[in-house]
Tab-separated table of C-alpha atoms in Angstrom:
chain	number	residue	atom	x	y	z
T	30	GLY	CA	-13.496	-21.606	29.348
T	31	GLY	CA	-14.686	-18.547	27.318
T	32	GLY	CA	-17.086	-18.331	24.484
T	33	SER	CA	-20.397	-20.009	23.944
T	34	GLY	CA	-20.369	-23.015	21.729
T	35	GLY	CA	-22.628	-22.499	18.571
T	36	GLY	CA	-25.403	-24.935	18.194
T	37	GLY	CA	-26.963	-25.733	14.805
T	38	GLY	CA	-24.661	-23.278	12.858
T	39	ALA	CA	-27.734	-22.171	10.524
T	40	PHE	CA	-27.007	-18.752	11.215
T	41	VAL	CA	-23.951	-17.135	9.578
T	42	ALA	CA	-23.078	-13.549	10.383
T	43	GLN	CA	-22.779	-11.272	7.201
T	44	VAL	CA	-19.131	-10.583	7.110
T	45	PRO	CA	-18.210	-7.665	4.790
T	46	SER	CA	-16.315	-8.378	1.678
T	47	ASN	CA	-12.706	-7.849	2.014
T	48	ALA	CA	-11.905	-8.438	-1.738
T	49	PHE	CA	-10.300	-5.401	-3.365
T	50	GLU	CA	-8.501	-4.581	-6.592
T	51	LEU	CA	-5.232	-3.064	-7.372
T	52	GLY	CA	-5.503	-0.952	-10.539
T	53	LYS	CA	-3.398	1.333	-12.499
T	54	LEU	CA	-0.041	2.750	-11.472
T	55	LYS	CA	0.208	6.616	-11.819
T	56	ARG	CA	3.793	8.002	-11.614
T	57	ASN	CA	5.061	11.503	-10.845
T	58	LYS	CA	8.420	11.472	-12.531
T	59	LYS	CA	9.424	14.855	-11.356
T	60	LYS	CA	9.184	13.620	-7.585
T	61	GLY	CA	10.023	10.043	-8.020
T	62	ILE	CA	6.665	8.808	-6.479
T	63	ALA	CA	3.818	6.775	-7.726
T	64	PHE	CA	0.098	6.538	-7.005
T	65	LEU	CA	-1.336	3.019	-6.966
T	66	ILE	CA	-4.987	2.887	-7.551
T	67	ALA	CA	-6.944	0.650	-5.289
T	68	GLU	CA	-10.767	-0.125	-5.581
T	69	PHE	CA	-12.243	-0.964	-2.151
T	70	PRO	CA	-15.653	-2.494	-1.753
T	71	GLY	CA	-16.774	-0.466	1.197
T	72	PRO	CA	-15.576	1.423	4.459
T	73	GLY	CA	-12.532	0.194	6.470
T	74	GLN	CA	-8.950	0.700	6.810
T	75	ALA	CA	-6.096	0.481	4.333
T	76	GLY	CA	-2.318	0.405	4.713
T	77	TRP	CA	0.599	-0.530	2.832
T	78	GLU	CA	4.087	-1.648	3.538
T	79	GLY	CA	7.262	-2.394	1.724
T	80	LYS	CA	11.039	-2.414	1.976
T	81	GLY	CA	12.278	1.076	1.311
T	82	VAL	CA	8.873	2.848	1.025
T	83	LYS	CA	7.029	5.143	3.340
T	84	GLU	CA	4.775	2.884	5.189
T	85	PHE	CA	1.089	3.184	6.186
T	86	GLY	CA	0.849	-0.116	7.990
T	87	LEU	CA	-2.142	-1.272	9.804
T	88	ALA	CA	-1.711	-2.249	13.496
T	89	ALA	CA	-2.734	-5.779	12.501
T	90	THR	CA	0.082	-6.010	9.950
T	91	ALA	CA	3.267	-4.256	10.909
T	92	GLY	CA	2.473	-2.976	14.398
T	93	ALA	CA	2.463	0.407	12.638
T	94	ARG	CA	0.563	3.349	13.939
T	95	LYS	CA	-0.638	4.749	10.667
T	96	SER	CA	-3.378	3.691	8.265
T	97	ILE	CA	-5.799	5.499	6.242
T	98	ALA	CA	-9.679	5.288	6.609
T	99	VAL	CA	-11.317	4.461	3.254
T	100	GLN	CA	-14.901	4.740	2.515
T	101	GLY	CA	-14.987	2.322	-0.481
T	102	GLY	CA	-14.384	3.015	-4.183
T	103	ARG	CA	-11.103	4.361	-5.764
T	104	VAL	CA	-8.362	5.503	-3.630
T	105	LYS	CA	-4.870	6.721	-4.648
T	106	LEU	CA	-2.237	5.218	-2.453
T	107	LYS	CA	0.920	7.426	-2.441
T	108	ILE	CA	4.071	5.189	-2.879
T	109	LYS	CA	7.372	6.951	-2.142
T	110	PRO	CA	10.726	6.263	-0.585
T	111	GLY	CA	11.039	5.885	3.109
T	112	LYS	CA	13.296	8.199	5.243
T	113	LYS	CA	14.803	5.520	7.500
T	114	GLY	CA	16.615	2.417	7.123
T	115	LYS	CA	19.231	0.873	4.680
T	116	ARG	CA	16.698	-0.256	2.126
T	117	ALA	CA	15.101	3.395	1.984
T	118	ARG	CA	18.519	4.870	1.230
T	119	LYS	CA	19.140	2.265	-1.392
T	120	VAL	CA	15.680	3.084	-3.189
T	121	ARG	CA	16.590	6.960	-2.725
T	122	ARG	CA	19.999	6.368	-4.294
T	123	ALA	CA	18.847	4.238	-7.247
T	124	LEU	CA	16.400	7.108	-8.076
T	125	GLU	CA	19.036	9.900	-7.830
T	126	ARG	CA	21.582	7.685	-9.977
T	127	LYS	CA	19.569	5.584	-12.301
T	128	GLY	CA	16.463	7.453	-12.227
T	129	LYS	CA	14.400	4.257	-11.320
T	130	ALA	CA	13.809	1.929	-8.391
T	131	LYS	CA	11.824	-1.218	-8.002
T	132	VAL	CA	9.617	-1.814	-4.795
T	133	LYS	CA	7.561	-4.433	-3.675
T	134	VAL	CA	4.455	-3.090	-1.868
T	135	LEU	CA	2.070	-4.962	0.281
T	136	VAL	CA	-1.451	-3.572	0.273
T	137	THR	CA	-3.702	-4.522	3.216
T	138	TYR	CA	-7.429	-3.788	3.538
T	139	VAL	CA	-9.630	-4.276	6.557
T	140	PRO	CA	-13.289	-3.651	6.050
T	141	THR	CA	-15.226	-2.396	9.064
T	142	GLY	CA	-16.351	-5.639	11.043
T	143	GLY	CA	-14.359	-7.844	8.600
T	144	LEU	CA	-11.075	-9.807	8.038
T	145	ALA	CA	-7.834	-8.421	6.521
T	146	ASN	CA	-6.751	-9.186	3.070
T	147	THR	CA	-3.431	-8.304	1.500
T	148	GLN	CA	-2.102	-8.135	-2.026
T	149	ALA	CA	1.398	-7.629	-3.456
T	150	ARG	CA	2.331	-5.428	-6.269
T	151	LYS	CA	5.732	-4.595	-7.729
T	152	VAL	CA	6.214	-0.893	-8.344
T	153	LYS	CA	8.709	0.869	-10.287
T	154	LEU	CA	9.411	4.429	-9.210
T	155	ILE	CA	10.987	6.616	-11.889
T	156	LYS	CA	12.509	9.971	-11.277
T	157	LYS	CA	13.636	12.218	-14.165
């Protein structure tokens, strides 16, 4: 059992929009980090993950404990090399030796009371 079967289906609950945009990338070449500008439609939670980057995953995505609360509007997501793991070492080494490293970042946004939406972006970290 469980749950009541809906009848006519004329009533549709208003689900908040989960459409968000990933905008410009701003780099800090001294530190080898980047800020990805994201535009969120309203309040909710955001997180990002990627091989070799410091993750702020959502419980719904990577079972991670960290995420950030967003109020909507523009938010700077700080993309930097992770501390643990083979891939993170590779990213840090590439930054030290070549001065650049490419990473793929998945950004997830969950509006309060809404459904999750994920977008991918390739990010190039540069360190000089």
